[in-house]
Amino acid sequence: MKMSSIAMTNLGFFLNEGEFYEHIRMKKGSRRALPIERILESARNIPKPKVLYRVSEAKIIDATHFTLDGVEFVSEAGVEKIAKSTYVFPNIVTAGREIENYCLSRENVLDQYIIMELCNFACEFAREALIRDVRNRYGVSITDCIYPGEDGFRLESGKKIFDLFENVEDQIGVTVTEMGLTTPSRTAYAIYFG
């Protein structure tokens, strides 16, 4: 039985400015930070981070192969993590097209840099929202994760995470290439374990 997926598309992005300025090593309110404050003022409400996830039924085939809802993956680390987990949550989180398109429309290098960092914060905001939702909805804490391209989990196998969802582009505005590259680029797809 295929579980339905959960799309979170109205997350209400909020930028933690303290963390942001610390991350870019700048003192908020300083003269050097003025151009950054101006950029953030115009861009802070643009990000519309989004999440798509589901609970999957995991089956271990052998030491390196497993399936999620019948879709086969190759990852030794994935098999080990499934063996220790009760729940498996394939997911896609994204900063959203809105902020990335805005970034691509900027010509100033400082604008591009600050807005790309804002994209990173929006993607992390989506990831934190996913973890909170899993805790609230299922009473489960995320204990581990595996990202395609890391830990021997190859991209060509990992991008099959997209096969577990229907209409990803319609739901959260994300597409993936044969090579496993996403648009928007500030998108992460992974398998979480709880």
mmCIF file of C-alpha atoms in Angstrom:
data_model
loop_
_atom_site.group_PDB
_atom_site.id
_atom_site.type_symbol
_atom_site.label_atom_id
_atom_site.label_comp_id
_atom_site.label_asym_id
_atom_site.label_seq_id
_atom_site.Cartn_x
_atom_site.Cartn_y
_atom_site.Cartn_z
ATOM 1 C CA MET A 1 0.000 0.000 0.000
ATOM 2 C CA LYS A 2 1.440 3.349 -1.013
ATOM 3 C CA MET A 3 1.364 5.958 1.722
ATOM 4 C CA SER A 4 0.460 9.413 0.583
ATOM 5 C CA SER A 5 3.091 12.091 0.712
ATOM 6 C CA ILE A 6 3.000 15.242 2.797
ATOM 7 C CA ALA A 7 3.671 18.547 1.045
ATOM 8 C CA MET A 8 4.466 21.584 3.193
ATOM 9 C CA THR A 9 4.269 24.647 0.991
ATOM 10 C CA ASN A 10 3.224 27.463 3.356
ATOM 11 C CA LEU A 11 6.033 27.420 5.873
ATOM 12 C CA GLY A 12 6.175 31.172 6.488
ATOM 13 C CA PHE A 13 9.937 31.655 6.206
ATOM 14 C CA PHE A 14 11.518 33.625 9.017
ATOM 15 C CA LEU A 15 15.167 34.678 8.857
ATOM 16 C CA ASN A 16 17.159 34.442 12.077
ATOM 17 C CA GLU A 17 19.216 37.594 11.499
ATOM 18 C CA GLY A 18 21.597 36.983 14.387
ATOM 19 C CA GLU A 19 22.593 33.630 12.916
ATOM 20 C CA PHE A 20 22.742 35.068 9.411
ATOM 21 C CA TYR A 21 25.153 37.882 10.308
ATOM 22 C CA GLU A 22 27.263 35.490 12.367
ATOM 23 C CA HIS A 23 27.403 33.100 9.401
ATOM 24 C CA ILE A 24 28.655 35.799 7.018
ATOM 25 C CA ARG A 25 30.995 37.123 9.753
ATOM 26 C CA MET A 26 29.497 40.581 9.824
ATOM 27 C CA LYS A 27 28.307 42.716 12.719
ATOM 28 C CA LYS A 28 24.669 43.735 12.282
ATOM 29 C CA GLY A 29 24.294 47.488 12.517
ATOM 30 C CA SER A 30 27.923 48.181 11.603
ATOM 31 C CA ARG A 31 28.760 50.487 8.713
ATOM 32 C CA ARG A 32 30.089 47.509 6.724
ATOM 33 C CA ALA A 33 26.769 45.718 7.187
ATOM 34 C CA LEU A 34 24.638 48.521 5.708
ATOM 35 C CA PRO A 35 24.645 47.189 2.121
ATOM 36 C CA ILE A 36 23.740 43.753 3.467
ATOM 37 C CA GLU A 37 20.857 45.141 5.495
ATOM 38 C CA ARG A 38 19.625 46.826 2.315
ATOM 39 C CA ILE A 39 19.815 43.546 0.358
ATOM 40 C CA LEU A 40 18.047 41.590 3.120
ATOM 41 C CA GLU A 41 15.373 44.266 3.413
ATOM 42 C CA SER A 42 14.414 43.729 -0.227
ATOM 43 C CA ALA A 43 14.834 39.937 -0.235
ATOM 44 C CA ARG A 44 13.873 38.598 3.204
ATOM 45 C CA ASN A 45 10.222 37.918 2.319
ATOM 46 C CA ILE A 46 10.900 36.297 -1.046
ATOM 47 C CA PRO A 47 11.904 32.761 0.070
ATOM 48 C CA LYS A 48 9.069 30.236 -0.003
ATOM 49 C CA PRO A 49 10.811 27.097 1.286
ATOM 50 C CA LYS A 50 8.969 23.837 0.719
ATOM 51 C CA VAL A 51 9.056 20.234 1.914
ATOM 52 C CA LEU A 52 7.826 16.985 0.405
ATOM 53 C CA TYR A 53 8.123 13.790 2.418
ATOM 54 C CA ARG A 54 6.466 10.492 3.214
ATOM 55 C CA VAL A 55 6.755 7.446 5.397
ATOM 56 C CA SER A 56 8.054 4.576 3.288
ATOM 57 C CA GLU A 57 7.963 0.860 3.781
ATOM 58 C CA ALA A 58 11.595 -0.261 3.727
ATOM 59 C CA LYS A 59 12.724 -3.774 2.844
ATOM 60 C CA ILE A 60 16.333 -4.916 3.025
ATOM 61 C CA ILE A 61 17.305 -7.141 0.073
ATOM 62 C CA ASP A 62 20.962 -7.792 0.917
ATOM 63 C CA ALA A 63 23.995 -6.009 2.403
ATOM 64 C CA THR A 64 23.921 -3.243 -0.216
ATOM 65 C CA HIS A 65 20.370 -3.187 -1.649
ATOM 66 C CA PHE A 66 17.059 -2.085 -0.191
ATOM 67 C CA THR A 67 13.669 -0.978 -1.431
ATOM 68 C CA LEU A 68 11.426 1.869 -0.343
ATOM 69 C CA ASP A 69 7.837 1.195 -1.435
ATOM 70 C CA GLY A 70 9.184 -1.178 -4.080
ATOM 71 C CA VAL A 71 11.754 1.264 -5.542
ATOM 72 C CA GLU A 72 15.245 -0.245 -5.336
ATOM 73 C CA PHE A 73 18.250 1.639 -3.953
ATOM 74 C CA VAL A 74 21.913 0.683 -3.619
ATOM 75 C CA SER A 75 23.647 1.788 -0.419
ATOM 76 C CA GLU A 76 25.412 -0.212 2.248
ATOM 77 C CA ALA A 77 25.017 2.684 4.704
ATOM 78 C CA GLY A 78 21.307 2.851 3.839
ATOM 79 C CA VAL A 79 20.861 -0.849 4.651
ATOM 80 C CA GLU A 80 22.658 -0.403 7.995
ATOM 81 C CA LYS A 81 20.524 2.616 8.914
ATOM 82 C CA ILE A 82 17.258 0.878 7.952
ATOM 83 C CA ALA A 83 18.186 -2.084 10.176
ATOM 84 C CA LYS A 84 18.376 0.294 13.174
ATOM 85 C CA SER A 85 15.226 2.312 12.398
ATOM 86 C CA THR A 86 11.503 2.053 12.938
ATOM 87 C CA TYR A 87 10.550 4.747 10.417
ATOM 88 C CA VAL A 88 12.024 5.735 7.074
ATOM 89 C CA PHE A 89 11.244 9.165 5.593
ATOM 90 C CA PRO A 90 12.378 9.905 2.032
ATOM 91 C CA ASN A 91 12.175 13.669 1.549
ATOM 92 C CA ILE A 92 12.913 16.664 -0.637
ATOM 93 C CA VAL A 93 13.455 20.114 0.871
ATOM 94 C CA THR A 94 13.992 23.273 -1.143
ATOM 95 C CA ALA A 95 14.638 26.974 -0.689
ATOM 96 C CA GLY A 96 12.080 27.424 -3.475
ATOM 97 C CA ARG A 97 12.231 28.845 -6.975
ATOM 98 C CA GLU A 98 11.163 32.303 -5.869
ATOM 99 C CA ILE A 99 14.391 33.268 -4.086
ATOM 100 C CA GLU A 100 16.655 31.471 -6.544
ATOM 101 C CA ASN A 101 15.052 33.233 -9.524
ATOM 102 C CA TYR A 102 15.444 36.539 -7.681
ATOM 103 C CA CYS A 103 19.118 35.742 -7.098
ATOM 104 C CA LEU A 104 19.654 34.943 -10.783
ATOM 105 C CA SER A 105 18.145 38.319 -11.704
ATOM 106 C CA ARG A 106 20.761 40.240 -9.656
ATOM 107 C CA GLU A 107 23.875 41.595 -11.330
ATOM 108 C CA ASN A 108 25.803 42.803 -8.305
ATOM 109 C CA VAL A 109 28.137 40.129 -6.903
ATOM 110 C CA LEU A 110 27.459 41.089 -3.270
ATOM 111 C CA ASP A 111 23.705 40.843 -3.930
ATOM 112 C CA GLN A 112 24.178 37.393 -5.454
ATOM 113 C CA TYR A 113 26.330 36.186 -2.563
ATOM 114 C CA ILE A 114 23.982 37.428 0.181
ATOM 115 C CA ILE A 115 20.882 36.116 -1.602
ATOM 116 C CA MET A 116 22.521 32.714 -2.200
ATOM 117 C CA GLU A 117 23.263 32.578 1.549
ATOM 118 C CA LEU A 118 19.607 33.475 2.120
ATOM 119 C CA CYS A 119 18.734 30.498 -0.136
ATOM 120 C CA ASN A 120 20.868 28.258 2.088
ATOM 121 C CA PHE A 121 19.076 29.539 5.196
ATOM 122 C CA ALA A 122 15.694 28.954 3.526
ATOM 123 C CA CYS A 123 16.665 25.372 2.666
ATOM 124 C CA GLU A 124 17.779 24.774 6.264
ATOM 125 C CA PHE A 125 14.497 26.349 7.474
ATOM 126 C CA ALA A 126 12.610 23.762 5.381
ATOM 127 C CA ARG A 127 14.743 20.931 6.788
ATOM 128 C CA GLU A 128 14.011 22.042 10.363
ATOM 129 C CA ALA A 129 10.284 22.293 9.549
ATOM 130 C CA LEU A 130 10.374 18.708 8.242
ATOM 131 C CA ILE A 131 12.041 17.414 11.421
ATOM 132 C CA ARG A 132 9.466 19.261 13.578
ATOM 133 C CA ASP A 133 6.562 17.929 11.500
ATOM 134 C CA VAL A 134 7.819 14.342 11.804
ATOM 135 C CA ARG A 135 8.084 14.793 15.586
ATOM 136 C CA ASN A 136 4.587 16.311 15.866
ATOM 137 C CA ARG A 137 2.826 14.000 13.418
ATOM 138 C CA TYR A 138 4.510 10.674 14.214
ATOM 139 C CA GLY A 139 6.080 11.275 17.630
ATOM 140 C CA VAL A 140 9.419 10.301 16.107
ATOM 141 C CA SER A 141 12.823 11.970 16.376
ATOM 142 C CA ILE A 142 15.090 11.811 13.347
ATOM 143 C CA THR A 143 18.135 9.816 14.424
ATOM 144 C CA ASP A 144 20.050 9.520 11.161
ATOM 145 C CA CYS A 145 20.022 10.423 7.486
ATOM 146 C CA ILE A 146 21.649 9.615 4.203
ATOM 147 C CA TYR A 147 22.148 12.045 1.317
ATOM 148 C CA PRO A 148 22.830 10.917 -2.257
ATOM 149 C CA GLY A 149 26.431 11.654 -3.161
ATOM 150 C CA GLU A 150 27.616 10.966 0.402
ATOM 151 C CA ASP A 151 28.568 7.848 2.325
ATOM 152 C CA GLY A 152 28.774 5.640 -0.786
ATOM 153 C CA PHE A 153 25.130 6.414 -1.665
ATOM 154 C CA ARG A 154 25.576 7.184 -5.345
ATOM 155 C CA LEU A 155 23.607 9.932 -7.053
ATOM 156 C CA GLU A 156 22.174 7.690 -9.777
ATOM 157 C CA SER A 157 20.656 5.495 -7.070
ATOM 158 C CA GLY A 158 19.764 8.365 -4.749
ATOM 159 C CA LYS A 159 17.868 10.375 -7.323
ATOM 160 C CA LYS A 160 15.298 7.575 -7.353
ATOM 161 C CA ILE A 161 13.984 9.294 -4.214
ATOM 162 C CA PHE A 162 12.086 11.422 -6.750
ATOM 163 C CA ASP A 163 10.354 8.256 -8.038
ATOM 164 C CA LEU A 164 8.680 7.870 -4.639
ATOM 165 C CA PHE A 165 6.675 11.059 -5.164
ATOM 166 C CA GLU A 166 4.161 12.130 -7.761
ATOM 167 C CA ASN A 167 4.239 15.529 -9.459
ATOM 168 C CA VAL A 168 7.222 16.875 -7.524
ATOM 169 C CA GLU A 169 7.428 19.862 -9.850
ATOM 170 C CA ASP A 170 3.729 20.697 -9.409
ATOM 171 C CA GLN A 171 3.852 20.207 -5.651
ATOM 172 C CA ILE A 172 7.086 21.999 -4.670
ATOM 173 C CA GLY A 173 8.564 23.332 -7.936
ATOM 174 C CA VAL A 174 11.600 21.024 -8.031
ATOM 175 C CA THR A 175 13.018 19.088 -10.982
ATOM 176 C CA VAL A 176 15.997 16.695 -11.125
ATOM 177 C CA THR A 177 18.265 15.859 -14.070
ATOM 178 C CA GLU A 178 19.604 12.452 -15.122
ATOM 179 C CA MET A 179 22.798 13.399 -13.278
ATOM 180 C CA GLY A 180 20.889 14.072 -10.058
ATOM 181 C CA LEU A 181 21.188 17.877 -10.175
ATOM 182 C CA THR A 182 18.172 19.811 -8.966
ATOM 183 C CA THR A 183 16.472 23.021 -9.966
ATOM 184 C CA PRO A 184 16.320 25.071 -7.775
ATOM 185 C CA SER A 185 19.950 24.284 -6.930
ATOM 186 C CA ARG A 186 19.320 24.947 -3.220
ATOM 187 C CA THR A 187 17.375 21.717 -2.847
ATOM 188 C CA ALA A 188 18.323 18.662 -0.814
ATOM 189 C CA TYR A 189 16.867 15.194 -1.181
ATOM 190 C CA ALA A 190 17.583 12.518 1.365
ATOM 191 C CA ILE A 191 16.329 9.588 3.385
ATOM 192 C CA TYR A 192 15.797 10.272 7.091
ATOM 193 C CA PHE A 193 15.532 7.576 9.722
ATOM 194 C CA GLY A 194 13.685 7.598 13.024
#
